[in-house]
XYZ file of C-alpha atoms in Angstrom:
385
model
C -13.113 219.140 40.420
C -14.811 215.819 41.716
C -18.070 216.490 39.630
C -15.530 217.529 36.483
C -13.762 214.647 37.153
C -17.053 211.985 37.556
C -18.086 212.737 34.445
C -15.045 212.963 32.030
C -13.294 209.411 33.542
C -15.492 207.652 31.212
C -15.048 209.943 28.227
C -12.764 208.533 25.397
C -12.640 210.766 22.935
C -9.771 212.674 24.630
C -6.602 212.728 22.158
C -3.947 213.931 24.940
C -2.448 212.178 27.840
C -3.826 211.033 31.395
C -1.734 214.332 32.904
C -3.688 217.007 30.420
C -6.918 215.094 31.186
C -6.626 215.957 34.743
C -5.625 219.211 34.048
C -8.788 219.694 31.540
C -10.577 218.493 35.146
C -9.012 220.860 37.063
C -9.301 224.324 34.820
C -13.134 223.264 34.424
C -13.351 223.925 38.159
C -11.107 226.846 38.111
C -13.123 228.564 35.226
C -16.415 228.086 37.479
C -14.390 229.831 40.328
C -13.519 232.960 38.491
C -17.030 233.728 36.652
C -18.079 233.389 40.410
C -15.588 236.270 41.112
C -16.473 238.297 38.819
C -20.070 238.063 38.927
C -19.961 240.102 42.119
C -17.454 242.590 40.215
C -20.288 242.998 37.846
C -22.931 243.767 40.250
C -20.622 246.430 41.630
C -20.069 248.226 38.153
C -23.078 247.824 36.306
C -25.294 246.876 39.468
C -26.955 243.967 37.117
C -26.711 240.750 38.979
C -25.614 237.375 37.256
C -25.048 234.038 38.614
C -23.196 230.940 38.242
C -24.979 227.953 39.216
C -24.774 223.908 39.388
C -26.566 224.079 36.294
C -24.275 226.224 34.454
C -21.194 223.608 35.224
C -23.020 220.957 34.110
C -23.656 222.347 31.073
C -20.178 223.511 30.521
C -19.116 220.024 30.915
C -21.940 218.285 28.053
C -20.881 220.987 25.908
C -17.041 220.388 26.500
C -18.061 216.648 25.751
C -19.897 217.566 22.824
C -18.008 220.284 21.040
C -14.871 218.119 21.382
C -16.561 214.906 19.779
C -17.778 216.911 16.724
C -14.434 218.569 16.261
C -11.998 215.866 16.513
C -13.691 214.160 14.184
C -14.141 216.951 11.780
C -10.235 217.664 11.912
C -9.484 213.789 11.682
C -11.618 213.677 8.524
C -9.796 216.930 6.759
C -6.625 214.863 8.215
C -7.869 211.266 5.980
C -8.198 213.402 3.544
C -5.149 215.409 3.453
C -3.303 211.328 3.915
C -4.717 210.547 0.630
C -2.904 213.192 -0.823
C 0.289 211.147 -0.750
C -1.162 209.086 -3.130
C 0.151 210.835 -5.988
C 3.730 210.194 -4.227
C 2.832 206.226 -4.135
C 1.867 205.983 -7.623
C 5.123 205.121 -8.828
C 6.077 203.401 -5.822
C 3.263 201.237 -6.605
C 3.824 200.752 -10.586
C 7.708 199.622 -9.416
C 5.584 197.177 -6.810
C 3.581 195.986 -9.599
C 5.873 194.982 -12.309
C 7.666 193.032 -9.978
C 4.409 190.843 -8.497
C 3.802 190.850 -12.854
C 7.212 188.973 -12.850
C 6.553 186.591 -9.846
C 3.254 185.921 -11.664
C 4.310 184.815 -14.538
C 7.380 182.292 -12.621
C 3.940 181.118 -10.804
C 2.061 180.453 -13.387
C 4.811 178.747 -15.519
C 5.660 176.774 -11.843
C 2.252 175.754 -11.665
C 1.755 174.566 -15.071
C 4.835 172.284 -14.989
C 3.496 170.805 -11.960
C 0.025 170.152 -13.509
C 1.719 168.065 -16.408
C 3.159 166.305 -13.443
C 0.173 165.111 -11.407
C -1.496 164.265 -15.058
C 1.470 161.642 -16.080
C 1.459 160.651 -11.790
C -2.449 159.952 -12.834
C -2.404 157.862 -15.577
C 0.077 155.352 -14.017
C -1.401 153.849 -11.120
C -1.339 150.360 -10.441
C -3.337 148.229 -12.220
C -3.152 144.717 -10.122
C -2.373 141.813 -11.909
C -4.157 138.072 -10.544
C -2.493 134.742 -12.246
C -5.147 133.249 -12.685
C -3.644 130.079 -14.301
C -1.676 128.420 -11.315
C -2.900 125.233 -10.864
C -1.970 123.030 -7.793
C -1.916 119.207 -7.360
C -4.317 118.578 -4.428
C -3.731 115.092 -2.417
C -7.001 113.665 -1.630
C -6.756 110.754 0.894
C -9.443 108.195 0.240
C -11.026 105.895 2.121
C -9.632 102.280 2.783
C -12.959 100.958 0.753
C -11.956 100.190 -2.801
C -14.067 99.651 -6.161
C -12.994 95.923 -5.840
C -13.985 95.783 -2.320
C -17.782 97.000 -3.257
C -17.930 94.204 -6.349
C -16.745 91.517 -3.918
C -19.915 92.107 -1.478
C -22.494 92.904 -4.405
C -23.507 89.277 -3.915
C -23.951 89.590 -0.556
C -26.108 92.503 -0.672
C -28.650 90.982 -3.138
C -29.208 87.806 -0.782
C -32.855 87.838 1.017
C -31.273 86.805 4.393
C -28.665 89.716 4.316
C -30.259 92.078 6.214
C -30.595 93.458 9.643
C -33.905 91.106 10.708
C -32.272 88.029 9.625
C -29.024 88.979 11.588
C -30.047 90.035 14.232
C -32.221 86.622 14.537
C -28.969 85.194 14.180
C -26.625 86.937 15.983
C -26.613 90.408 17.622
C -22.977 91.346 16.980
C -23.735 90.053 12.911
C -26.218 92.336 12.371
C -24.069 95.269 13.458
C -21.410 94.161 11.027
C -24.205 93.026 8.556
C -25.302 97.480 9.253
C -21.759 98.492 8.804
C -20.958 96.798 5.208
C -23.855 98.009 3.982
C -23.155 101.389 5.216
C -19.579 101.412 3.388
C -21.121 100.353 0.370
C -23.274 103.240 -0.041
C -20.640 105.617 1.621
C -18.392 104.374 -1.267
C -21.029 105.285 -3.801
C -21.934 108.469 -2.831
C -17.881 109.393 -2.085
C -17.216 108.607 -5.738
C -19.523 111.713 -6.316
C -17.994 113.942 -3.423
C -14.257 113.198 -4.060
C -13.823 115.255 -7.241
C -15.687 118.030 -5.662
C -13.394 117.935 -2.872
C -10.428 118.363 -5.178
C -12.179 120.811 -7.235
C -12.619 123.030 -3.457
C -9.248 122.335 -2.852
C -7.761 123.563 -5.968
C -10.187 127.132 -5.955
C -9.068 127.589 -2.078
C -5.390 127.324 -3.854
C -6.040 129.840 -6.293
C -8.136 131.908 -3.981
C -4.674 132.101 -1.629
C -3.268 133.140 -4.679
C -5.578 135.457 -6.094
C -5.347 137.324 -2.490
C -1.574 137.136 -2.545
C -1.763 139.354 -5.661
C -4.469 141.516 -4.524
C -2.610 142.107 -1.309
C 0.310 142.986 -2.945
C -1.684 144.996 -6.020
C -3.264 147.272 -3.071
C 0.442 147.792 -1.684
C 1.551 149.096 -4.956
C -1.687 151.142 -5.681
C -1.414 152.591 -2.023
C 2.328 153.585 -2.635
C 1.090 155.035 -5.929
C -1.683 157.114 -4.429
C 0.818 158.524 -1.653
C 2.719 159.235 -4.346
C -0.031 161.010 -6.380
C -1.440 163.141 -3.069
C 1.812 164.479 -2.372
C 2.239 165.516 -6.661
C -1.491 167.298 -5.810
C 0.195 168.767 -2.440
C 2.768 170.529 -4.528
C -0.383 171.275 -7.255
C -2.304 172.870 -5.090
C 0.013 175.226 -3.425
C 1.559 176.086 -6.480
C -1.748 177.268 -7.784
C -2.689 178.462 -4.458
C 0.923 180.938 -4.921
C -0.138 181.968 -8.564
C -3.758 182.912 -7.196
C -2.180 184.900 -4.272
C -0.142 186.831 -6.458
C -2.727 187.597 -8.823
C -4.546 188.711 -6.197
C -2.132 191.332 -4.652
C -1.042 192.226 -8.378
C -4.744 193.117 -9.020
C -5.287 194.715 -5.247
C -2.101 196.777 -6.304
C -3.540 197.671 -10.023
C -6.825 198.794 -7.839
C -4.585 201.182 -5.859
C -2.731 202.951 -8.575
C -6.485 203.385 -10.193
C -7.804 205.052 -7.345
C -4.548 207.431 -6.204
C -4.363 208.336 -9.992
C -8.562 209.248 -9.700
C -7.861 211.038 -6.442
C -5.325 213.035 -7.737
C -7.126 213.707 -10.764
C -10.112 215.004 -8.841
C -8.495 217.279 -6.318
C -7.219 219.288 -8.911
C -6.849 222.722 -7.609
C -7.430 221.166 -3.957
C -4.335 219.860 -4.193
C -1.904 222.948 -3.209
C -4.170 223.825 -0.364
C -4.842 220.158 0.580
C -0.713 220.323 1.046
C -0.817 223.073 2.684
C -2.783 222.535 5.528
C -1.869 219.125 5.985
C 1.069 219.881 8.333
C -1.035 222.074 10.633
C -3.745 219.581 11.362
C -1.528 217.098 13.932
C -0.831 220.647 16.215
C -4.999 221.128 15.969
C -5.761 217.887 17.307
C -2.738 218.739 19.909
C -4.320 222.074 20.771
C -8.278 221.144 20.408
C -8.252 220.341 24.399
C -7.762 223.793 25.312
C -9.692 225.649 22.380
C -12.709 223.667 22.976
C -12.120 224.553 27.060
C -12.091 227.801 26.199
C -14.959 227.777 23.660
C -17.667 226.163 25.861
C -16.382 228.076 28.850
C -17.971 231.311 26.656
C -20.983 229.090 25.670
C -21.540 228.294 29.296
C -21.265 231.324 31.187
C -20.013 234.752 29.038
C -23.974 235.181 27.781
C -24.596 237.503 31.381
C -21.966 239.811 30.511
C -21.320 242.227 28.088
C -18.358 242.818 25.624
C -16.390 243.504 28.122
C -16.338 241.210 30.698
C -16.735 238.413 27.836
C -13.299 239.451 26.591
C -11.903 239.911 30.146
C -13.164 236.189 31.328
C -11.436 234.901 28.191
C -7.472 236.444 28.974
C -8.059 235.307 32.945
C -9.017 231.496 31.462
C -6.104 231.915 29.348
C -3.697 232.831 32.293
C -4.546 229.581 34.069
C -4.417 227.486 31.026
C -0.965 228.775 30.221
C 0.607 226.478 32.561
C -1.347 223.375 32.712
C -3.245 222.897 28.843
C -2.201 223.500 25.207
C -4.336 225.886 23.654
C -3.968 228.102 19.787
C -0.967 230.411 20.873
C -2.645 233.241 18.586
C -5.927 234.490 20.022
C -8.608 232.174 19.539
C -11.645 233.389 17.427
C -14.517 231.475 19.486
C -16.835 232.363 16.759
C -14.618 230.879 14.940
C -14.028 227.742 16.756
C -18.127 227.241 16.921
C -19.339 228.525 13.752
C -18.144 228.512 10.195
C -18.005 231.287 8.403
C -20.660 230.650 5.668
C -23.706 230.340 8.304
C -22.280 233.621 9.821
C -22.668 235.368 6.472
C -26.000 233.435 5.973
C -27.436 235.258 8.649
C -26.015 238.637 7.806
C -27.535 238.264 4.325
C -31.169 237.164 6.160
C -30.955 240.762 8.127
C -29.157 239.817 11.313
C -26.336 241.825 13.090
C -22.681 241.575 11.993
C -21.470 242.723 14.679
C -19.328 240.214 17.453
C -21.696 240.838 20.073
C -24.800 239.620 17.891
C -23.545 237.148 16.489
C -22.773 235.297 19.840
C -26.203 236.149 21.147
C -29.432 237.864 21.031
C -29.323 241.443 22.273
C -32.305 243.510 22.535
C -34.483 241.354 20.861
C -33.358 241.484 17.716
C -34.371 237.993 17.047
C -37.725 238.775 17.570
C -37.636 241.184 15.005
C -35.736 238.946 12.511
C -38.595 235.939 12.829
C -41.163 238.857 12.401
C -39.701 239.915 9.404
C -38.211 236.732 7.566
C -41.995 235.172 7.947
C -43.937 238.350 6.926
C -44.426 236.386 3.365
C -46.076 233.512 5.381
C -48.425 235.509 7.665
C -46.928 235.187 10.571
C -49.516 236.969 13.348
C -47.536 237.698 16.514
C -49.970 237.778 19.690
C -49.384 239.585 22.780
C-alpha cells in the first residue's frame, strides 16, 4: 500500500474522488496479496511454480498509470464528439440569437452614424481668435525741462572761441562744470528730438501688444472649451463605433457557429443515431474506468503464469474485493475487450493466429514462433538454431 500509494499521489489523471483514489491504492496491494495465495495453490495442483515479485507490482502500477491515461482520453474524445452532436439542437437557438444581434446592429450603426455627423459639425466650429488690431492709445511722454527756445538762446554761446572747457576752467573751476553741463543739454536735446517719437511709438506697440495678448488669452480659453467640447463628441464617437464593431463581431462569431453545427450535422449523417446513442453511456465509463482498468492491468501484470483457469478465478476474487470499495462495469468485463479493439483481434486471426481467448491474451506453445516463420517465408526469413 505505501509503494501503491508513493507512486499514484502525484498522478492526475484520476477522474474520481480522493476516497476511490485510496481505495484504487489499497486493492493494488490486495490484488498482489491474493496472486501470492494462489501461486502456492497452483504449485499444489499443477505442481508448476509461479511467482509474484517486486517487479511484477511495479509493473502493475505503470500499466495502471498507463492504460488509464490512454483510455480516459479516448472516452473523453468519443465524449467531445458526442457534445457536438447538440449542435443540430443549437442551430435554431442560434439563428433566434442572430437576428436579434442583426437588429442591435443595425440601431449601432444608425447610433454611430448620427454621432459622426456630430463630431464633423463640433469640427468645423472651433474658435477662430479674433486680435483688434486697430486700438490705438494716447501715450504721455514727459519731456525734459530743456526746450527748443532754450537751445536757440545758447547757440551763441556755443559758437564763441572762449566757451569751452580750457578757457573755463582757466577761469573758474565751478564755470567750466556748468560751461560741461550746457553743452551736454544741448546735444541731449538734439539727440532726444530723435528718441522721443520712438519712445511713443514703443509705448503705443507695448499697448497693443497688452491687447493683442488679452485676445489671445481669451481666444485660447474659447478654443480650449471648444476642444473639450470636441474630445468628449469623439468619446461618444468612438464607443459608439467601438459598440457597432462588437456586435458585428459576435453577429459574425454567431454566423460562424450556425456554419459549422449545420456542416457537423451534415457530415455525421448516419453517425448521428449511434452518436445519440452512446452519448448517455459515456459519463458512467469515465465513472467506472477506475476499476476496469484495475482489473485489466491486474491480468496484464500477473494472470500470464496461469492457465484458463486460474486467470478466470483471479478475476471473480479481484472482483469480490472491489465490490465494496471501487466502481467497476457491473456486467462482466471483457479484458480483451478493455485492451484491444476488435479490428486488430480479427487482424491477427486473418494473419493465421489463434482465435481462441487463451491466444489471444498470450503466446502458448510457441505459436508465435510459428506465425513469424510463416508470415516472413516470402522475405526469406532463415531461422538459426
Amino acid at each position: 500500500i505505501a509503494v501503491s500509494h508513493h507512486f499514484l499521489s502525484q498522478y492526475q489523471d484520476l477522474r474520481c474522488s480522493e476516497d476511490i483514489k485510496q481505495s484504487v491504492v489499497v486493492t493494488m496491494g490486495t490484488f498482489q496479496d491474493l496472486v501470492a495465495e494462489k501461486c502456492g495453490e497452483y504449485f499444489e495442483r499443477f505442481r508448476r511454480q509461479t511467482f509474484v515479485t517486486p517487479k511484477s507490482y511495479l509493473s502493475f502500477i505503470d500499466s495502471y498509470k498507463l492504460v488509464y491515461t490512454e483510455k480516459i482520453a479516448h472516452v473523453g474524445t468519443l465524449a467531445s464528439l458526442c457534445k457536438l452532436m447538440e449542435a443540430e439542437q443549437s442551430v435554431s437557438q442560434l439563428s433566434e440569437e442572430l437576428l436579434v444581434k442583426e437588429k442591435e446592429l443595425a440601431v449601432a450603426s444608425q447610433r454611430a452614424d448620427q454621432v459622426l455627423q456630430e463630431v464633423t459639425a463640433k469640427a468645423q466650429a472651433r474658435a477662430r481668435p479674433q486680435v483688434n488690431s486697430d486700438g490705438m492709445f494716447d501715450v504721455l511722454v514727459l519731456q525734459d525741462s530743456i526746450t527748443e527756445e532754450v537751445v536757440e538762446l545758447l547757440a551763441p554761446y556755443l559758437h564763441m572761441d572762449d566757451y569751452n572747457m580750457e578757457t573755463a576752467k582757466r577761469i573758474c573751476g565751478n564755470v567750466a562744470g556748468l560751461c560741461s553741463w550746457t553743452q551736454a543739454m544741448v546735444d541731449f536735446f538734439s539727440i532726444n528730438k530723435e528718441v522721443l517719437p520712438l519712445k511713443a511709438n514703443l509705448a503705443m506697440q507695448e499697448a497693443r501688444l497688452l491687447v493683442a495678448q488679452a485676445e489671445l488669452t481669451k481666444a485660447q480659453e474659447e478654443l480650449d472649451a471648444k476642444q473639450l467640447e470636441l474630445d468628449a463628441v469623439q468619446a461618444l464617437y468612438d464607443a459608439a463605433m467601438k459598440e457597432k464593431q462588437d456586435l458585428e463581431d459576435d453577429a459574425q462569431a454567431c454566423r460562424r457557429k450556425m456554419a459549422n453545427a449545420r456542416a457537423l450535422i451534415d457530415g455525421l449523417g448516419g453517425e448521428k443515431v449511434r452518436w445519440t446513442d452512446s452519448s448517455a453511456g459515456f459519463q458512467t465509463q469515465i465513472k467506472h474506468l477506475v476499476g476496469d482498468v484495475l482489473l485489466a492491468t491486474g491480468f496484464l501484470s500477473y494472470a500470464g503464469p496461469f492457465n484458463q483457469e486460474y486467470r478466470s478465478l483471479l478475476l471473480t476474487l479481484w472482483r469480490k474485493e472491489m465490490e465494496k470499495l471501487l466502481p467497476f462495469s457491473p456486467v462482466n468485463l471483457n479484458v480483451i475487450g478493455l485492451l484491444v479493439d476488435n479490428a486488430t483481434v480479427s487482424e491477427w486471426n486473418l494473419q493465421g493466429l489463434p482465435s481462441d481467448d487463451l491466444s489471444i491474451q498470450n503466446d502458448p506453445q510457441g505459436q508465435g514462433k510459428t506465425w513469424i516463420q510463416n508470415r516472413e517465408r516470402d522475405q526469406q526469413l532463415q531461422v538459426r538454431r
